[in-house]
Short mmCIF file of C-alpha atoms in Angstrom, two decimals:
data_model
loop_
_atom_site.label_atom_id
_atom_site.label_comp_id
_atom_site.label_asym_id
_atom_site.label_seq_id
_atom_site.Cartn_x
_atom_site.Cartn_y
_atom_site.Cartn_z
CA MET F 68 8.82 28.84 -4.61
CA ALA F 69 7.71 25.48 -5.93
CA GLU F 70 10.13 23.90 -8.43
CA TYR F 71 8.73 21.42 -10.93
CA GLY F 72 10.54 18.77 -12.95
CA THR F 73 13.77 18.73 -10.92
CA MET F 74 15.82 15.53 -11.10
CA ARG F 75 14.85 14.80 -7.49
CA VAL F 76 11.15 15.10 -8.37
CA LYS F 77 11.58 13.00 -11.53
CA SER F 78 13.60 10.21 -9.93
CA GLY F 79 11.41 10.50 -6.82
CA LEU F 80 8.46 8.89 -8.58
CA ALA F 81 10.66 5.96 -9.63
CA GLU F 82 11.73 5.62 -5.98
CA MET F 83 8.07 5.19 -5.02
CA LEU F 84 7.58 2.42 -7.61
CA LYS F 85 10.34 0.24 -6.17
CA GLY F 86 9.46 -3.27 -5.12
CA GLY F 87 6.54 -3.11 -7.52
CA VAL F 88 5.31 -4.42 -10.85
CA ILE F 89 4.57 -2.17 -13.85
CA MET F 90 2.19 -3.86 -16.28
CA ASP F 91 1.61 -3.33 -20.02
CA VAL F 92 -2.07 -2.73 -20.78
CA VAL F 93 -3.88 -1.98 -24.03
CA ASP F 94 -7.25 -0.72 -22.75
CA ALA F 95 -9.18 0.53 -19.71
CA GLU F 96 -10.40 -2.94 -18.80
CA GLN F 97 -6.88 -4.36 -18.60
CA ALA F 98 -5.72 -1.26 -16.70
CA LYS F 99 -8.40 -1.84 -14.06
CA ILE F 100 -7.38 -5.49 -13.71
CA ALA F 101 -3.75 -4.44 -13.35
CA GLU F 102 -4.59 -1.87 -10.67
CA ALA F 103 -6.80 -4.28 -8.74
CA SER F 104 -4.03 -6.88 -8.88
CA GLY F 105 -1.56 -4.53 -7.20
CA ALA F 106 0.37 -3.01 -10.13
CA VAL F 107 2.25 0.15 -9.09
CA ALA F 108 1.83 1.65 -12.57
CA VAL F 109 0.59 0.72 -16.02
CA MET F 110 2.23 1.16 -19.41
CA ALA F 111 -0.40 2.27 -21.91
CA LEU F 112 0.13 0.58 -25.29
CA GLU F 113 -1.79 -0.16 -28.46
CA ARG F 114 -0.19 -3.57 -28.81
CA VAL F 115 1.83 -5.57 -26.31
CA PRO F 116 5.35 -6.51 -27.50
CA ALA F 117 4.34 -10.07 -28.43
CA ASP F 118 1.82 -8.65 -30.92
CA ILE F 119 4.24 -6.02 -32.21
CA ARG F 120 6.66 -8.87 -32.87
CA ARG F 121 3.99 -10.95 -34.62
CA ASP F 122 2.48 -8.14 -36.71
CA GLY F 123 5.72 -6.49 -37.80
CA GLY F 124 5.59 -3.09 -39.50
CA VAL F 125 6.35 0.21 -37.80
CA ALA F 126 5.42 0.45 -34.12
CA ARG F 127 4.67 4.01 -32.94
CA MET F 128 3.42 5.98 -29.93
CA SER F 129 -0.13 5.02 -28.90
CA ASP F 130 -3.17 7.00 -29.98
CA PRO F 131 -3.73 9.78 -27.37
CA GLU F 132 -7.37 8.70 -27.14
CA LYS F 133 -6.22 5.29 -25.93
CA ILE F 134 -3.89 6.85 -23.35
CA ARG F 135 -6.65 9.16 -22.05
CA GLU F 136 -9.03 6.22 -21.73
CA ILE F 137 -6.49 4.41 -19.56
CA GLN F 138 -5.70 7.55 -17.50
CA GLU F 139 -9.39 7.90 -16.72
CA ALA F 140 -9.72 4.26 -15.68
CA VAL F 141 -7.06 4.14 -12.94
CA THR F 142 -5.51 6.26 -10.18
CA ILE F 143 -2.03 4.68 -10.31
CA PRO F 144 0.65 6.28 -12.55
CA VAL F 145 0.21 5.83 -16.29
CA MET F 146 3.32 5.53 -18.46
CA ALA F 147 3.51 5.54 -22.25
CA LYS F 148 6.16 4.80 -24.85
CA CYS F 149 7.73 7.02 -27.47
CA ARG F 150 10.13 5.89 -30.19
CA ILE F 151 13.86 6.27 -29.57
CA GLY F 152 14.83 9.83 -30.49
CA HIS F 153 11.26 10.88 -31.34
CA PHE F 154 11.07 14.02 -29.22
CA ALA F 155 7.85 15.17 -30.87
CA GLU F 156 6.06 12.04 -29.65
CA ALA F 157 7.55 12.77 -26.22
CA GLN F 158 6.22 16.36 -26.35
CA ILE F 159 2.76 14.99 -27.09
CA LEU F 160 2.97 12.50 -24.24
CA GLN F 161 4.01 15.31 -21.88
CA ALA F 162 1.04 17.39 -23.04
CA LEU F 163 -1.17 14.39 -22.20
CA GLU F 164 0.36 14.46 -18.69
CA VAL F 165 1.46 10.85 -18.68
CA ASP F 166 3.42 10.19 -15.48
CA TYR F 167 6.49 8.65 -17.14
CA ILE F 168 7.69 8.35 -20.74
CA ASP F 169 9.43 5.15 -21.79
CA GLU F 170 11.81 5.91 -24.67
CA SER F 171 11.53 2.37 -25.85
CA GLU F 172 13.31 -0.01 -28.19
CA VAL F 173 10.04 -1.98 -28.42
CA LEU F 174 8.82 0.71 -30.81
CA THR F 175 10.56 1.29 -34.14
CA PRO F 176 13.44 3.76 -33.60
CA ALA F 177 13.04 7.24 -35.11
CA ASP F 178 16.69 8.24 -34.82
CA LEU F 179 19.61 5.90 -35.34
CA GLU F 180 22.13 8.13 -33.56
CA HIS F 181 20.45 10.36 -30.97
CA HIS F 182 18.14 9.69 -28.08
CA VAL F 183 15.70 12.31 -26.77
CA ASP F 184 17.26 15.13 -24.71
CA LYS F 185 15.36 14.24 -21.59
CA TRP F 186 16.54 17.27 -19.58
CA ALA F 187 14.27 19.39 -21.79
CA PHE F 188 11.15 17.77 -20.28
CA THR F 189 9.21 18.15 -17.01
CA VAL F 190 7.88 14.61 -17.25
CA PRO F 191 10.45 11.94 -16.29
CA PHE F 192 11.81 9.30 -18.67
CA VAL F 193 12.71 5.65 -18.26
CA CYS F 194 15.12 4.14 -20.80
CA GLY F 195 16.36 0.64 -21.55
CA ALA F 196 19.96 -0.53 -21.28
CA THR F 197 21.81 -3.75 -21.99
CA ASN F 198 25.06 -2.74 -20.28
CA LEU F 199 26.48 -0.17 -17.88
CA GLY F 200 27.80 2.19 -20.56
CA GLU F 201 24.41 2.36 -22.25
CA ALA F 202 22.69 2.95 -18.89
CA LEU F 203 25.04 5.82 -18.02
CA ARG F 204 24.65 7.42 -21.45
CA ARG F 205 20.89 7.44 -20.86
CA VAL F 206 21.36 8.96 -17.39
CA ALA F 207 23.63 11.61 -18.92
CA GLU F 208 20.78 12.45 -21.33
CA GLY F 209 18.46 12.94 -18.35
CA ALA F 210 16.79 9.54 -17.83
CA ALA F 211 15.36 9.40 -14.28
CA MET F 212 14.95 5.62 -14.28
CA ILE F 213 16.63 2.73 -16.09
CA ARG F 214 15.26 -0.65 -17.01
CA THR F 215 17.65 -3.35 -18.06
CA LYS F 216 16.37 -4.77 -21.33
CA GLY F 217 15.39 -8.31 -21.93
CA GLU F 218 14.06 -9.46 -25.27
CA ALA F 219 10.50 -8.10 -25.13
CA GLY F 220 7.56 -10.20 -26.28
CA THR F 221 9.30 -13.56 -26.00
CA GLY F 222 8.47 -14.82 -22.51
CA ASP F 223 12.12 -15.89 -22.39
CA ILE F 224 13.97 -14.50 -19.36
CA VAL F 225 17.48 -15.30 -20.58
CA ASN F 226 18.37 -11.93 -22.10
CA ALA F 227 17.04 -10.00 -19.09
CA VAL F 228 19.32 -12.10 -16.91
CA THR F 229 22.31 -11.57 -19.22
CA HIS F 230 21.90 -7.80 -19.12
CA MET F 231 21.28 -7.56 -15.38
CA ARG F 232 24.39 -9.66 -14.83
CA SER F 233 26.26 -7.33 -17.18
CA VAL F 234 25.08 -4.08 -15.52
CA PHE F 235 25.23 -5.16 -11.87
CA GLY F 236 28.43 -7.19 -12.33
CA HIS F 237 30.14 -4.25 -13.99
CA ILE F 238 29.07 -1.97 -11.13
CA ARG F 239 30.60 -4.40 -8.61
CA ARG F 240 33.87 -4.43 -10.56
CA LEU F 241 33.92 -0.61 -10.76
CA THR F 242 33.81 -0.33 -6.98
CA SER F 243 37.15 -2.18 -6.77
CA LEU F 244 39.04 0.01 -9.26
CA ALA F 245 41.67 2.55 -8.21
CA GLY F 246 40.74 6.21 -8.72
CA GLU F 247 43.08 6.71 -11.68
CA GLU F 248 41.70 3.61 -13.42
CA LEU F 249 38.25 5.20 -13.63
CA TYR F 250 39.34 7.58 -16.39
CA SER F 251 40.15 4.81 -18.84
CA GLU F 252 37.10 2.89 -17.65
CA ALA F 253 34.94 5.89 -18.62
CA LYS F 254 36.54 5.72 -22.07
CA VAL F 255 35.76 2.02 -22.37
CA LEU F 256 32.19 2.56 -21.19
CA GLN F 257 31.72 5.57 -23.50
CA ALA F 258 30.10 7.33 -20.56
CA PRO F 259 30.82 10.59 -18.69
CA TYR F 260 33.64 10.27 -16.16
CA GLU F 261 31.63 11.98 -13.37
CA LEU F 262 28.88 9.35 -13.64
CA VAL F 263 31.41 6.51 -13.74
CA ARG F 264 33.05 7.85 -10.59
CA TRP F 265 29.68 8.25 -8.87
CA VAL F 266 28.80 4.63 -9.61
CA ALA F 267 32.23 3.45 -8.41
CA GLU F 268 31.78 5.34 -5.13
CA ASN F 269 28.16 4.36 -4.50
CA GLY F 270 28.01 0.82 -5.90
CA LYS F 271 24.77 1.41 -7.79
CA LEU F 272 23.30 3.41 -10.64
CA PRO F 273 22.31 7.00 -9.77
CA VAL F 274 18.68 6.19 -10.63
CA VAL F 275 16.22 3.40 -9.82
CA THR F 276 16.83 0.32 -11.97
CA PHE F 277 14.00 -1.99 -12.95
CA THR F 278 14.21 -4.93 -15.31
CA ALA F 279 12.02 -5.77 -18.30
CA GLY F 280 11.60 -8.22 -21.12
CA GLY F 281 10.62 -11.87 -20.96
CA ILE F 282 9.17 -11.98 -17.43
CA ALA F 283 6.31 -14.50 -17.52
CA THR F 284 6.13 -16.18 -14.10
CA PRO F 285 6.38 -15.33 -10.37
CA ALA F 286 9.70 -17.18 -10.33
CA ASP F 287 11.01 -14.94 -13.15
CA ALA F 288 10.12 -11.86 -11.07
CA ALA F 289 11.80 -13.29 -7.95
CA LEU F 290 14.91 -14.13 -9.97
CA CYS F 291 15.19 -10.56 -11.26
CA MET F 292 14.67 -9.11 -7.77
CA GLN F 293 17.31 -11.39 -6.26
CA LEU F 294 19.74 -10.42 -9.02
CA GLY F 295 19.38 -6.79 -7.90
CA ALA F 296 16.47 -5.23 -9.81
CA ASP F 297 14.48 -2.57 -7.91
CA GLY F 298 11.25 -3.79 -9.52
CA VAL F 299 9.92 -5.36 -12.73
CA PHE F 300 8.07 -4.46 -15.91
CA VAL F 301 5.82 -7.21 -17.22
CA GLY F 302 4.74 -6.80 -20.82
CA SER F 303 3.08 -9.58 -22.70
CA GLY F 304 3.54 -12.06 -19.83
CA ILE F 305 0.28 -11.18 -18.08
CA PHE F 306 -2.38 -10.43 -20.66
CA LYS F 307 -1.10 -13.09 -23.08
CA SER F 308 -1.53 -15.79 -20.42
CA GLY F 309 -4.52 -18.00 -19.70
CA ASP F 310 -5.65 -16.28 -16.47
CA PRO F 311 -4.23 -12.71 -16.48
CA GLU F 312 -5.72 -11.55 -13.16
CA ARG F 313 -4.46 -14.52 -11.21
CA ARG F 314 -1.02 -14.35 -12.81
CA ALA F 315 -0.80 -10.58 -12.24
CA LYS F 316 -1.55 -11.01 -8.53
CA ALA F 317 0.96 -13.84 -8.23
CA ILE F 318 3.74 -11.82 -9.88
CA VAL F 319 3.00 -8.88 -7.55
CA GLU F 320 3.26 -11.11 -4.48
CA ALA F 321 6.43 -12.71 -5.79
CA THR F 322 8.01 -9.28 -6.28
CA THR F 323 7.35 -8.32 -2.64
CA HIS F 324 8.29 -11.69 -1.10
CA PHE F 325 11.09 -12.43 -3.57
CA ARG F 326 13.30 -14.16 -1.00
CA ASP F 327 10.56 -16.24 0.65
CA ALA F 328 10.56 -19.54 -1.29
CA GLU F 329 7.51 -20.89 0.56
CA ILE F 330 5.39 -17.93 -0.50
CA LEU F 331 6.82 -18.20 -4.03
CA ALA F 332 5.85 -21.88 -4.19
CA ARG F 333 2.31 -21.08 -3.07
CA VAL F 334 1.71 -18.20 -5.48
CA SER F 335 3.26 -20.12 -8.40
CA ALA F 336 0.75 -22.98 -8.13
CA GLY F 337 -2.21 -23.41 -10.49
CA LEU F 338 -1.79 -20.24 -12.53
CA GLY F 339 -3.00 -21.80 -15.79
CA GLU F 340 -1.25 -21.42 -19.13
CA PRO F 341 1.69 -19.01 -19.26
CA MET F 342 2.16 -16.98 -22.45
CA VAL F 343 3.41 -19.08 -25.32
CA GLY F 344 7.09 -18.27 -25.44
CA ILE F 345 9.60 -17.84 -28.22
CA SER F 346 13.14 -18.86 -27.37
CA ALA F 347 15.22 -15.70 -27.73
CA ALA F 348 18.05 -17.82 -29.14
CA SER F 349 15.84 -18.84 -32.08
CA LEU F 350 15.35 -15.24 -33.23
CA ASP F 351 17.19 -13.90 -36.23
CA PRO F 352 19.50 -11.01 -35.20
CA THR F 353 17.37 -8.66 -37.31
CA GLU F 354 14.35 -9.58 -35.17
CA LEU F 355 15.97 -8.54 -31.89
CA LEU F 356 14.54 -5.43 -30.19
CA GLU F 357 17.08 -5.17 -27.38
CA THR F 358 19.94 -4.15 -29.70
CA ARG F 359 18.13 -0.89 -30.51
CA GLY F 360 19.63 2.00 -28.52
CA TRP F 361 23.02 3.67 -28.97
CA MET Z 52 25.23 3.02 26.03
CA GLU Z 53 21.58 3.53 25.12
CA LYS Z 54 20.07 0.59 23.28
CA PRO Z 55 19.26 1.64 19.67
CA LEU Z 56 15.60 2.16 18.89
CA ARG Z 57 14.18 -0.66 16.75
CA ILE Z 58 12.00 0.97 14.11
CA GLY Z 59 10.07 -1.11 11.60
CA VAL Z 60 9.72 0.04 8.02
CA LEU Z 61 6.80 -1.45 6.12
CA ALA Z 62 8.55 -3.09 3.16
CA VAL Z 63 5.82 -4.61 1.02
CA GLN Z 64 6.40 -1.97 -1.71
CA GLY Z 65 7.74 1.56 -2.03
CA ASN Z 66 10.84 3.46 -0.95
CA PHE Z 67 11.44 1.69 2.33
CA ARG Z 68 15.22 1.50 1.81
CA GLU Z 69 15.60 5.31 1.98
CA HIS Z 70 13.70 5.44 5.29
CA ALA Z 71 15.91 2.64 6.62
CA ALA Z 72 19.02 4.59 5.56
CA VAL Z 73 17.87 7.74 7.41
CA LEU Z 74 17.09 5.68 10.53
CA ARG Z 75 20.57 4.16 10.42
CA ARG Z 76 22.12 7.61 10.12
CA LEU Z 77 20.22 8.65 13.24
CA GLY Z 78 21.49 5.65 15.20
CA ALA Z 79 18.25 3.64 15.13
CA GLU Z 80 18.00 0.03 13.95
CA PRO Z 81 15.62 -0.35 10.98
CA VAL Z 82 13.66 -3.61 10.58
CA GLU Z 83 11.94 -4.45 7.28
CA VAL Z 84 8.35 -5.57 7.86
CA ARG Z 85 6.58 -7.76 5.28
CA LEU Z 86 4.66 -10.09 7.60
CA PRO Z 87 2.67 -9.46 10.82
CA GLU Z 88 5.05 -11.36 13.12
CA GLN Z 89 7.84 -8.95 12.15
CA LEU Z 90 6.01 -6.21 14.11
CA GLU Z 91 6.88 -7.93 17.42
CA GLY Z 92 8.99 -5.88 19.79
CA LEU Z 93 9.31 -2.77 17.58
CA ASP Z 94 9.53 0.66 19.22
CA GLY Z 95 7.90 2.39 16.24
CA LEU Z 96 6.94 1.92 12.61
CA ILE Z 97 7.28 3.91 9.39
CA LEU Z 98 4.87 3.49 6.49
CA PRO Z 99 6.80 4.68 3.40
CA GLY Z 100 5.76 6.22 0.13
CA GLY Z 101 4.76 3.92 -2.69
CA GLU Z 102 1.48 3.14 -4.40
CA SER Z 103 -1.23 3.04 -1.75
CA THR Z 104 -3.48 0.70 -3.77
CA ALA Z 105 -0.68 -1.86 -4.14
CA ILE Z 106 0.48 -1.55 -0.51
CA THR Z 107 -3.08 -1.80 0.86
CA ARG Z 108 -3.75 -4.97 -1.09
CA LEU Z 109 -0.48 -6.63 -0.04
CA MET Z 110 -1.11 -5.69 3.60
CA ARG Z 111 -4.59 -7.20 3.58
CA LEU Z 112 -3.39 -10.43 1.95
CA TYR Z 113 -1.03 -11.16 4.83
CA GLY Z 114 -3.12 -9.75 7.70
CA LEU Z 115 -0.85 -6.76 8.18
CA ASP Z 116 -3.83 -4.38 8.25
CA GLU Z 117 -5.33 -6.04 11.35
CA ALA Z 118 -1.90 -6.38 12.96
CA LEU Z 119 -1.21 -2.68 12.40
CA ARG Z 120 -4.51 -1.65 13.96
CA ARG Z 121 -3.32 -3.42 17.13
CA PHE Z 122 0.24 -2.03 16.92
CA PRO Z 123 0.76 -0.04 20.15
CA ALA Z 124 3.82 2.12 19.37
CA PRO Z 125 4.23 5.39 17.41
CA VAL Z 126 3.65 5.31 13.66
CA PHE Z 127 4.90 7.69 10.94
CA GLY Z 128 3.33 7.65 7.46
CA THR Z 129 4.72 9.52 4.45
CA CYS Z 130 2.69 10.07 1.26
CA ALA Z 131 1.11 6.64 0.57
CA GLY Z 132 1.78 5.90 4.25
CA MET Z 133 -0.35 8.89 5.21
CA ILE Z 134 -3.18 7.62 3.00
CA ILE Z 135 -2.99 4.17 4.60
CA LEU Z 136 -3.33 5.69 8.10
CA ASP Z 137 -6.42 7.78 7.25
CA ARG Z 138 -10.11 7.24 8.13
CA ASP Z 139 -10.82 5.27 4.95
CA HIS Z 140 -7.99 2.77 5.53
CA LEU Z 141 -6.46 1.83 8.91
CA GLY Z 142 -8.19 4.70 10.73
CA LEU Z 143 -5.21 5.37 13.02
CA ALA Z 144 -5.28 9.09 12.13
CA ASP Z 145 -8.54 11.05 12.26
CA VAL Z 146 -8.00 12.62 8.84
CA ALA Z 147 -9.57 12.43 5.41
CA VAL Z 148 -6.84 12.37 2.76
CA GLU Z 149 -7.26 13.41 -0.87
CA ARG Z 150 -5.08 11.14 -3.07
CA ASN Z 151 -2.97 12.68 -5.88
CA ALA Z 152 -4.38 16.00 -4.70
CA PHE Z 153 -1.71 18.13 -6.37
CA GLY Z 154 -2.20 16.31 -9.70
CA ARG Z 155 -0.25 14.00 -11.95
CA GLN Z 156 3.56 13.73 -12.07
CA VAL Z 157 4.07 16.95 -14.09
CA ARG Z 158 2.63 18.75 -11.01
CA SER Z 159 5.05 17.04 -8.61
CA PHE Z 160 7.37 19.62 -7.04
CA GLU Z 161 9.82 20.51 -4.33
CA ALA Z 162 9.60 23.62 -2.15
CA ASP Z 163 10.84 25.11 1.11
CA LEU Z 164 8.29 24.35 3.81
CA ASP Z 165 7.99 26.05 7.17
CA VAL Z 166 7.40 23.31 9.74
CA GLY Z 167 7.94 25.50 12.79
CA MET Z 168 11.48 24.19 13.37
CA GLY Z 169 13.52 27.26 12.43
CA GLU Z 170 15.01 26.85 8.96
CA PRO Z 171 12.41 25.51 6.51
CA VAL Z 172 12.72 21.91 5.28
CA ARG Z 173 13.09 21.14 1.57
CA ALA Z 174 9.91 19.16 0.98
CA VAL Z 175 9.56 16.86 -2.05
CA PHE Z 176 5.97 16.22 -3.17
CA ILE Z 177 5.50 13.30 -5.60
CA ARG Z 178 1.93 12.92 -6.95
CA ALA Z 179 1.26 13.93 -3.39
CA PRO Z 180 -1.91 13.82 -1.31
CA TRP Z 181 -3.07 16.44 1.17
CA ILE Z 182 -5.30 16.38 4.23
CA GLU Z 183 -8.81 17.35 3.20
CA ASP Z 184 -10.34 17.20 6.67
CA ALA Z 185 -8.91 16.68 10.16
CA GLY Z 186 -10.58 15.81 13.47
CA PRO Z 187 -10.27 17.98 16.62
CA ASP Z 188 -7.33 16.00 18.07
CA VAL Z 189 -5.16 16.49 14.99
CA GLU Z 190 -2.43 19.13 15.23
CA ILE Z 191 -1.55 20.64 11.82
CA LEU Z 192 2.21 21.31 11.64
CA ALA Z 193 2.58 22.60 8.06
CA GLU Z 194 0.47 23.60 5.07
CA VAL Z 195 0.88 24.26 1.34
CA ASP Z 196 -1.59 26.81 -0.06
CA GLY Z 197 -3.87 26.21 2.91
CA HIS Z 198 -3.80 22.42 2.59
CA PRO Z 199 -2.33 20.54 5.58
CA VAL Z 200 0.68 18.40 4.59
CA LEU Z 201 2.25 17.59 7.98
CA ALA Z 202 0.20 16.65 11.04
CA ARG Z 203 0.35 14.84 14.34
CA GLN Z 204 -2.27 13.11 16.43
CA GLY Z 205 -0.97 11.57 19.62
CA ARG Z 206 1.47 8.85 18.60
CA VAL Z 207 0.74 9.17 14.88
CA LEU Z 208 2.72 11.50 12.56
CA VAL Z 209 1.79 11.97 8.89
CA ALA Z 210 3.53 13.81 6.04
CA ALA Z 211 2.36 14.28 2.45
CA PHE Z 212 5.95 14.81 1.32
CA HIS Z 213 9.16 12.74 1.41
CA PRO Z 214 11.70 13.71 4.09
CA GLU Z 215 13.62 10.51 3.23
CA LEU Z 216 14.53 11.93 -0.22
CA THR Z 217 16.63 14.79 1.21
CA ASP Z 218 19.61 14.93 3.58
CA ASP Z 219 17.62 16.88 6.17
CA THR Z 220 16.82 14.45 9.01
CA ARG Z 221 14.73 16.75 11.21
CA ILE Z 222 11.34 15.21 10.44
CA HIS Z 223 12.64 11.72 11.23
CA GLU Z 224 14.19 13.11 14.44
CA LEU Z 225 10.78 14.55 15.32
CA PHE Z 226 9.33 11.05 14.94
CA LEU Z 227 12.12 9.37 16.94
CA ASN Z 228 11.49 11.88 19.75
CA GLN Z 229 7.83 10.81 19.69
CA VAL Z 230 9.03 7.21 19.99
CA ARG Z 231 11.24 8.03 23.00
CA GLU Z 232 8.40 9.91 24.70
CA ALA Z 233 6.03 6.98 24.18
CA MET Z 234 8.62 4.60 25.65
CA SER Z 235 9.16 6.74 28.73
CA VAL Z 236 5.38 6.89 29.29
CA ARG Z 237 5.13 3.09 29.04
CA ALA Z 238 8.20 2.49 31.23
#
């Protein structure tokens, strides 16, 4: 008997994406460039985060027509975003047979208290997290992949680094706690005790952990990989730069050879203009996307 | 004591760490391979699952495709690894492989698979391919709905599913036995 949508099958796809780059694309043409550049998956969007930030207003799930156009253009997995807690958007994305749903803080949240019950779906979900407790709450809700959040659409890596340090550092500290200390740690983390104990015993999250938000250069990707990410999402950093194809290829190579500084030096050279960044520190707290998620 | 087998795992992208973990459990020494010179002196090589388009491109960029065509020892490809070994890519296995043959992720599944080793193995298929056509020297070891998903041709073993995602090590043991046989023939 074939079983569909088991946790092993859902997290299995994330396992296959490891060591790879997932790229935001807004149309078939960009999707083809991403695939030819070595992306392991594309995120189908109507607007990249930098434009969502600039335009303001309510950001929602993409038009299904747009998603279909991108699905037809490439053979690699196609992901798409739904709003936090918007399970009806998620149902639509599952009906479209997207390969992964990103319940994303980049879109305007639909529920200020609850996330989507991801166990109710066959299609796997990836969710953002800024700290270990948030990551484990998402796993408890059925997320099959986590991405640490940076501040999307800025081209500033600092928040991605802060949150990776927070998640991976906390995991390292958990592994040194005594068994009885894990109960109160679960209380502090506001996460299920069983997951806290699993992390303490295994020294990692139970699901693949990528990083996202602010990655704009090959060096940014290598930094994230060396800090412990399993792979990277690049949003605005590629198609908001001067030479997207060249930059996309360079970031892919940097993600594979993230410890080889000679290769990193070579692929970093002559890439043209990076995306124009916004310092995350200059943003008003109300403009931050990463704080969305509960 | 027997010297541990040194088995390379192609590590340009994909789930190479899980293959390395299984190899360690079986007493072999895994070696991550990202550049051609890292193939030197290996007793065998595993091509893991991942995205075949991304892996193929990264292999070509660093000359790993040519180096692999000259690689003399046994090779085991799972999922994307099976695609990379087929007629359209490295040509080390005389098979035509249909990519994403079972469909998109919502059609990914796990099932008990009879591989002719007694108890069935729990096989995990992730956007999996199948073998569409196989040459006369290819031995089909398992099928799903009439589509070959595990096959062997001389020193090459291919699987459409992911034995590295379960605790059952029998498929990897099958490969390591192939490696030992090849070494005794060469010795």
